[in-house]
Coordinates of C-alpha atoms and ligand atoms in Angstrom, one line a residue:
M22 CA -2.9 -9.2 92.0
S23 CA -6.3 -10.1 93.5
K24 CA -9.4 -9.9 91.3
S25 CA -10.8 -7.1 93.5
M26 CA -7.6 -5.1 93.2
E27 CA -7.7 -5.5 89.5
N28 CA -11.3 -4.4 89.4
D29 CA -10.5 -1.3 91.6
Q30 CA -7.7 -0.3 89.2
L31 CA -9.9 -0.7 86.2
L32 CA -12.5 1.6 87.7
M33 CA -9.9 4.1 88.8
R34 CA -8.5 4.2 85.3
R35 CA -12.0 5.2 84.2
C36 CA -12.0 7.9 86.8
F37 CA -8.7 9.2 85.4
D38 CA -10.1 9.3 81.9
L39 CA -13.1 11.2 83.1
A40 CA -10.9 13.6 85.1
R41 CA -8.9 14.5 82.0
L42 CA -12.0 15.7 80.2
G43 CA -11.8 18.7 82.5
K44 CA -8.3 19.6 81.2
G45 CA -7.9 23.4 80.6
K46 CA -11.3 24.2 82.2
V47 CA -10.9 23.6 85.9
H48 CA -7.6 25.3 87.0
P49 CA -6.7 26.2 89.7
N50 CA -8.8 23.3 90.8
P51 CA -7.7 19.8 90.1
M52 CA -9.0 17.5 87.4
V53 CA -11.2 14.9 89.1
G54 CA -13.3 12.0 87.8
S55 CA -15.8 9.7 89.6
V56 CA -17.6 6.4 89.0
L57 CA -20.4 4.8 91.0
L58 CA -20.4 1.0 90.9
N59 CA -23.3 -1.2 91.9
G60 CA -22.3 -4.9 91.8
V61 CA -20.8 -5.2 88.4
E62 CA -22.8 -2.3 86.9
V63 CA -21.6 1.3 86.6
I64 CA -24.7 3.3 87.5
G65 CA -23.1 6.8 87.5
E66 CA -20.2 8.7 86.1
G67 CA -19.1 12.3 86.4
W68 CA -16.2 14.7 86.3
H69 CA -15.3 18.3 87.4
K70 CA -16.2 20.2 84.2
Q71 CA -15.7 23.8 85.0
Y72 CA -13.9 25.8 87.7
G73 CA -16.4 27.0 90.3
H74 CA -19.0 24.5 89.2
S75 CA -20.0 21.2 90.6
H76 CA -17.4 18.6 91.6
A77 CA -17.0 15.2 90.1
E78 CA -18.9 13.4 92.8
V79 CA -21.9 15.7 92.4
N80 CA -22.0 15.1 88.7
C81 CA -21.5 11.4 89.2
L82 CA -24.6 11.2 91.5
K83 CA -26.6 13.5 89.2
S84 CA -26.0 11.0 86.4
V85 CA -27.8 8.2 88.2
T86 CA -31.1 7.4 86.6
Q87 CA -34.4 7.6 88.6
E88 CA -34.8 3.8 88.7
N89 CA -31.2 3.4 90.0
Q90 CA -31.5 6.0 92.8
R91 CA -32.4 3.3 95.4
K92 CA -29.1 1.5 94.6
I93 CA -26.9 4.5 95.6
P94 CA -26.5 3.5 99.3
V95 CA -25.4 0.0 98.4
S96 CA -22.9 1.1 95.7
T97 CA -19.2 1.9 95.8
L98 CA -18.1 5.4 94.9
F99 CA -14.7 5.7 93.1
V100 CA -13.1 9.1 92.9
S101 CA -9.6 9.9 91.6
L102 CA -9.1 12.4 94.5
E103 CA -10.1 12.5 98.1
P104 CA -13.5 14.2 98.5
C105 CA -13.4 17.8 99.7
C106 CA -14.7 18.6 103.1
F107 CA -15.2 22.3 103.1
H108 CA -17.5 24.7 101.4
G109 CA -15.4 26.6 98.9
K110 CA -17.1 27.7 95.6
T111 CA -19.3 24.6 96.0
P112 CA -20.5 22.5 99.0
A113 CA -18.4 19.8 100.6
C114 CA -18.4 16.4 98.8
S115 CA -17.9 14.6 102.2
D116 CA -21.4 15.9 103.1
L117 CA -22.8 14.7 99.8
I118 CA -21.5 11.2 100.5
I119 CA -22.9 11.1 104.0
Q120 CA -26.3 12.4 102.9
N121 CA -26.5 9.7 100.2
N122 CA -25.6 7.1 102.7
I123 CA -22.7 5.8 100.6
K124 CA -20.8 3.2 102.6
R125 CA -17.9 2.3 100.4
L126 CA -15.3 4.8 98.9
R127 CA -12.3 4.1 96.8
I128 CA -9.8 6.9 96.0
S129 CA -6.4 7.2 94.3
T130 CA -4.8 10.0 96.3
T131 CA -5.4 12.6 98.9
D132 CA -6.2 16.3 98.1
K133 CA -3.2 18.2 99.4
T134 CA -5.2 21.4 99.7
P135 CA -4.6 22.4 103.4
Q136 CA -8.3 22.5 104.2
V137 CA -8.6 18.9 103.1
N138 CA -5.4 16.9 103.2
G139 CA -6.7 13.7 104.8
Q140 CA -9.5 15.4 106.7
G141 CA -12.1 14.5 104.1
L142 CA -11.2 10.8 104.7
D143 CA -11.2 11.2 108.5
I144 CA -14.8 12.6 108.4
L145 CA -16.0 9.8 106.3
K146 CA -14.2 7.1 108.3
A147 CA -15.8 8.5 111.5
E148 CA -19.2 8.0 109.7
G149 CA -18.3 4.3 109.2
V150 CA -17.5 4.5 105.5
D151 CA -15.3 1.7 104.3
I152 CA -12.4 3.4 102.5
K153 CA -9.6 2.1 100.3
T154 CA -6.9 4.6 99.2
N155 CA -3.8 4.7 97.0
I156 CA -5.3 3.0 94.0
L157 CA -2.9 3.7 91.2
E158 CA -1.7 6.6 93.4
K159 CA 1.2 7.6 91.1
T160 CA -1.1 8.3 88.2
G161 CA -3.6 10.0 90.6
D162 CA -0.8 12.3 91.9
W163 CA 0.4 13.0 88.4
I164 CA -3.1 14.2 87.2
V165 CA -3.4 16.7 90.0
R166 CA 0.3 17.8 90.1
F167 CA -0.4 21.4 89.1
R168 CA -2.8 21.7 92.0
T169 CA -0.5 19.9 94.5
L170 CA 2.5 22.1 93.7
F171 CA 0.4 25.3 93.9
V172 CA -1.0 24.5 97.4
T173 CA 2.2 23.1 98.8
K174 CA 4.9 25.4 97.4
K175 CA 2.6 28.5 97.0
R176 CA 3.8 29.1 93.4
P177 CA 2.5 28.1 90.0
Y178 CA 3.5 24.9 88.3
I179 CA 6.1 26.2 85.8
I180 CA 6.4 24.9 82.3
L181 CA 9.3 26.1 80.2
K182 CA 8.7 25.9 76.4
F183 CA 11.3 26.5 73.7
A184 CA 12.5 25.3 70.4
V185 CA 16.1 24.6 69.4
S186 CA 17.7 24.4 66.0
K187 CA 19.4 21.2 64.9
D188 CA 22.7 22.9 66.0
G189 CA 21.5 23.9 69.4
F190 CA 20.4 27.5 69.0
L191 CA 17.3 29.2 70.2
G192 CA 17.5 31.9 67.6
Q193 CA 19.7 34.9 66.6
P194 CA 19.9 38.3 68.3
N195 CA 17.2 40.7 67.3
K196 CA 15.8 38.4 64.6
N197 CA 12.4 36.9 64.5
I198 CA 13.2 33.3 63.5
W199 CA 10.6 30.6 63.4
L200 CA 11.9 27.0 64.1
T201 CA 8.9 24.7 64.6
N202 CA 6.4 23.4 62.1
P203 CA 2.7 24.5 62.0
I204 CA 1.4 21.4 63.8
S205 CA 3.7 22.1 66.7
K206 CA 2.5 25.7 66.7
R207 CA -1.0 24.5 67.0
L208 CA 0.0 22.2 69.9
V209 CA 1.5 25.2 71.7
H210 CA -1.8 27.0 71.4
K211 CA -3.5 24.0 73.0
W212 CA -1.0 24.3 75.9
R213 CA -1.9 28.0 76.1
S214 CA -5.5 27.0 76.6
E215 CA -4.5 24.7 79.5
V216 CA -2.5 27.2 81.6
G217 CA -3.4 30.2 83.7
A218 CA -0.6 32.5 82.6
I219 CA 2.1 32.8 79.9
M220 CA 5.3 34.9 80.1
V221 CA 8.0 36.1 77.8
G222 CA 11.0 38.3 78.4
T223 CA 11.3 42.0 77.2
N224 CA 13.6 41.1 74.3
T225 CA 11.3 38.5 72.9
A226 CA 8.4 40.9 73.1
L227 CA 10.5 43.5 71.2
T228 CA 11.9 41.1 68.5
D229 CA 8.9 38.9 67.9
N230 CA 6.0 41.2 68.8
P231 CA 4.0 38.1 69.9
K232 CA 0.3 38.1 70.7
L233 CA 0.7 35.2 73.1
D234 CA -2.9 34.3 72.9
N235 CA -4.6 31.0 71.9
R236 CA -5.8 31.5 68.3
Y237 CA -5.3 28.0 66.9
F238 CA -7.1 25.9 69.5
Y239 CA -10.4 25.7 71.4
G240 CA -10.7 27.2 74.9
S241 CA -9.5 30.3 76.6
S242 CA -6.3 32.4 76.4
P243 CA -4.1 32.8 79.5
L244 CA -3.1 36.0 81.3
R245 CA -0.1 37.4 79.4
I246 CA 2.9 38.6 81.4
V247 CA 6.0 40.5 80.2
P248 CA 8.7 42.4 82.2
D249 CA 9.4 45.9 80.9
R250 CA 11.6 47.5 83.5
H251 CA 12.8 50.3 81.2
Q252 CA 9.6 51.0 79.3
K253 CA 11.0 49.7 76.0
I254 CA 7.8 48.0 74.8
P255 CA 6.0 50.4 72.5
A256 CA 2.3 51.4 72.9
N257 CA 1.5 49.7 69.6
A258 CA 3.0 46.3 70.6
A259 CA 0.6 43.3 70.2
L260 CA 0.9 42.6 74.0
K261 CA -0.6 46.0 74.7
D262 CA -3.6 45.5 72.4
G263 CA -5.9 44.9 75.4
A264 CA -7.4 41.9 73.8
V265 CA -6.5 39.6 76.7
P266 CA -5.7 40.4 80.3
T267 CA -2.0 41.4 80.4
W268 CA 0.5 42.3 83.2
I269 CA 3.4 44.6 82.2
L270 CA 6.0 44.2 85.0
G271 CA 7.4 47.7 85.2
P272 CA 6.5 51.4 85.6
A273 CA 3.4 52.6 83.8
P274 CA 4.1 55.1 81.0
K275 CA 3.1 58.7 81.6
Q276 CA 0.2 58.3 79.2
P277 CA -0.7 54.6 79.4
A278 CA -2.7 53.1 76.5
A279 CA -6.3 53.1 77.4
A280 CA -6.5 49.4 76.6
E281 CA -8.8 47.4 78.8
H282 CA -7.2 44.4 80.6
L283 CA -3.8 46.1 80.7
Q284 CA -2.2 46.3 84.1
Y285 CA 1.2 47.7 85.2
L286 CA 2.8 46.0 88.2
Q287 CA 6.0 47.2 89.9
L288 CA 7.8 44.3 91.5
P289 CA 11.1 44.3 93.4
E290 CA 14.2 43.6 91.3
G291 CA 16.8 40.8 91.9
A292 CA 16.2 37.5 93.7
T293 CA 12.8 38.5 95.0
F294 CA 11.4 39.4 91.6
L295 CA 10.0 35.9 90.8
P296 CA 8.7 35.2 94.3
A297 CA 6.9 38.5 94.2
L298 CA 5.4 37.6 90.8
F299 CA 4.3 34.2 92.2
D300 CA 2.6 36.0 95.1
R301 CA 0.6 38.1 92.7
L302 CA -0.3 35.0 90.7
A303 CA -1.4 33.2 93.8
T304 CA -3.6 36.2 94.7
A305 CA -5.1 36.0 91.2
N306 CA -5.7 32.3 91.7
I307 CA -3.4 31.3 88.9
N308 CA -1.6 27.9 89.4
T309 CA 0.2 27.4 86.1
L310 CA 2.7 29.5 84.2
L311 CA 4.0 28.7 80.7
V312 CA 7.4 30.5 80.0
E313 CA 8.0 30.8 76.3
G314 CA 11.4 32.5 76.2
G315 CA 13.7 34.0 75.5
A316 CA 17.0 32.7 76.7
A317 CA 17.7 35.1 79.6
L318 CA 14.2 34.6 81.1
L319 CA 14.3 30.8 80.7
Q320 CA 17.8 30.8 82.3
G321 CA 16.6 32.9 85.2
F322 CA 13.9 30.5 86.0
I323 CA 16.2 27.5 85.6
E324 CA 19.0 29.0 87.8
A325 CA 16.5 29.8 90.6
G326 CA 15.2 26.3 90.4
Y327 CA 11.8 27.6 89.4
W328 CA 10.7 25.1 86.8
D329 CA 8.8 21.8 86.9
E330 CA 8.5 20.8 83.4
A331 CA 10.2 21.7 80.1
R332 CA 8.8 21.0 76.7
I333 CA 11.5 21.3 74.1
F334 CA 11.0 21.2 70.4
E335 CA 14.1 19.8 68.6
T336 CA 13.7 21.1 65.1
D337 CA 15.5 20.3 61.8
K338 CA 16.5 24.0 61.0
V339 CA 20.2 24.8 61.0
L340 CA 21.2 28.3 62.1
G341 CA 25.0 28.1 62.1
D342 CA 25.3 30.4 65.1
G343 CA 23.1 32.3 67.5
I344 CA 21.8 32.3 71.0
A345 CA 22.6 29.1 72.8
A346 CA 19.7 27.1 74.2
P347 CA 19.5 27.1 78.0
D348 CA 21.2 24.4 80.0
L349 CA 18.7 22.1 81.7
K350 CA 19.3 19.3 84.1
G351 CA 16.4 17.0 84.6
K352 CA 14.7 13.8 83.8
I353 CA 13.5 13.1 80.3
G354 CA 9.9 11.8 80.2
A355 CA 7.9 11.3 77.0
V356 CA 9.3 12.0 73.5
E357 CA 6.9 12.6 70.6
Q358 CA 7.7 13.0 66.9
I359 CA 5.5 15.8 65.4
G360 CA 6.3 15.7 61.7
S361 CA 9.8 17.3 61.4
D362 CA 9.9 18.3 65.1
R363 CA 10.9 16.1 68.0
L364 CA 9.2 17.1 71.2
V365 CA 10.9 16.1 74.4
Y366 CA 9.3 16.5 77.8
W367 CA 11.7 17.1 80.7
Y368 CA 10.9 17.1 84.4
N369 CA 12.7 18.7 87.3
E370 CA 13.8 15.8 89.5
E371 CA 13.8 18.1 92.6
D372 CA 10.0 18.0 92.5
G373 CA 9.7 14.3 93.2
L374 CA 6.2 14.5 91.7
E375 CA 6.2 11.8 89.1
Ligands
AOF30 C1 -13.7 17.1 95.0 N1 -14.1 16.8 93.8 O1 -14.2 17.2 91.6 C2 -12.8 18.5 92.8 C3 -12.3 18.8 94.1 O2 -13.9 25.9 95.7 P1 -14.4 24.5 95.4 O3 -15.8 24.3 95.9 O4 -14.4 24.2 93.9 O5 -13.6 23.4 96.2 C4 -12.2 23.4 96.1 C5 -11.7 22.2 96.8 O6 -12.1 21.0 96.1 C6 -10.2 22.0 96.8 O7 -9.8 21.3 98.0 C7 -9.9 21.3 95.5 O8 -8.7 20.6 95.6 C8 -11.1 20.3 95.6 N2 -11.4 19.9 94.2 N3 -12.7 18.1 95.1 O9 -14.1 16.5 96.0 C9 -13.8 17.5 92.7 N4 -12.4 19.3 91.7
ZN31 ZN1 -15.8 18.2 96.3

């Protein structure tokens, strides 16, 4: 590999690290990081910190000191994603690059958002900017995969999460059984802070009475979703406490709880149920959905091909019998040991995202 390619990769890795600092705070926007290089000196760094707020490139240029301002036009801008070229919540970064007279741009991958999708690069090329793309593109694509899936498939990136006993059971009918250790529990709350919505099935809501919020980690709690076609979930269920925005998928009771944030949505039944939910989520600008069980709901997502990632805790508890864990066909990615629990990440090969 040439020295300049090695250098490009080094700086792009820095952009990736910066991008990841926005995790959990920028969805449905992608995580993006940016570095400004002058000769051998990095004179600016920035990342997209908060949804609706300034983009990585803006923060990167803002970080340049007064005395280095004059060096901006003779510097190279590294960004983990193609600069945007339309005014959404914030102005177009392509304009920012042109206004600052930056003549060299290095990116990892294109922004698949239809209003961008290569057009940001075309605009800058037409302005005479020297552009190199595809620097560590696989990693660049991976970092923005939630966004890419959302804008290309018009549905949220779906993460299935469940725990299995040593003998392969999810639990036992109508029993609230806890399988994972407290550290894994905290990790799940971190995941909750990183997604837009979380969903469980009616039975899980009835047997576990879960809160489904993020209590054990920093950051926000996601929208809670639970189907309740036959109005089985009682008014005093934790999911109806109004503490966090919640969608109950089913008819509203005659005297609905006055809880704030509680919304009843009636969606069609059968094969169009999930697509109808995805439409509602897209309208609410939610691009990630964490499905935490139970077996029937997980199986429904799997059978319809609506899953992208599964995070499965293999625990050391033995149940003897119970509800069999869903059957999953995919590719195993990372495996982590979390005390007594083994966490296995699975990916749906149909996605072709990795
Ligand atoms: C960038 N740099 O750091 C990020 C980008 O509604 P807005 O203004 O936030 O813009 C949304 C568009 O910007 C959309 O195409 C999204 O993928 C992209 N995100 N673009 O140049 C960034 N976060
Ligand atoms: Zn931008």
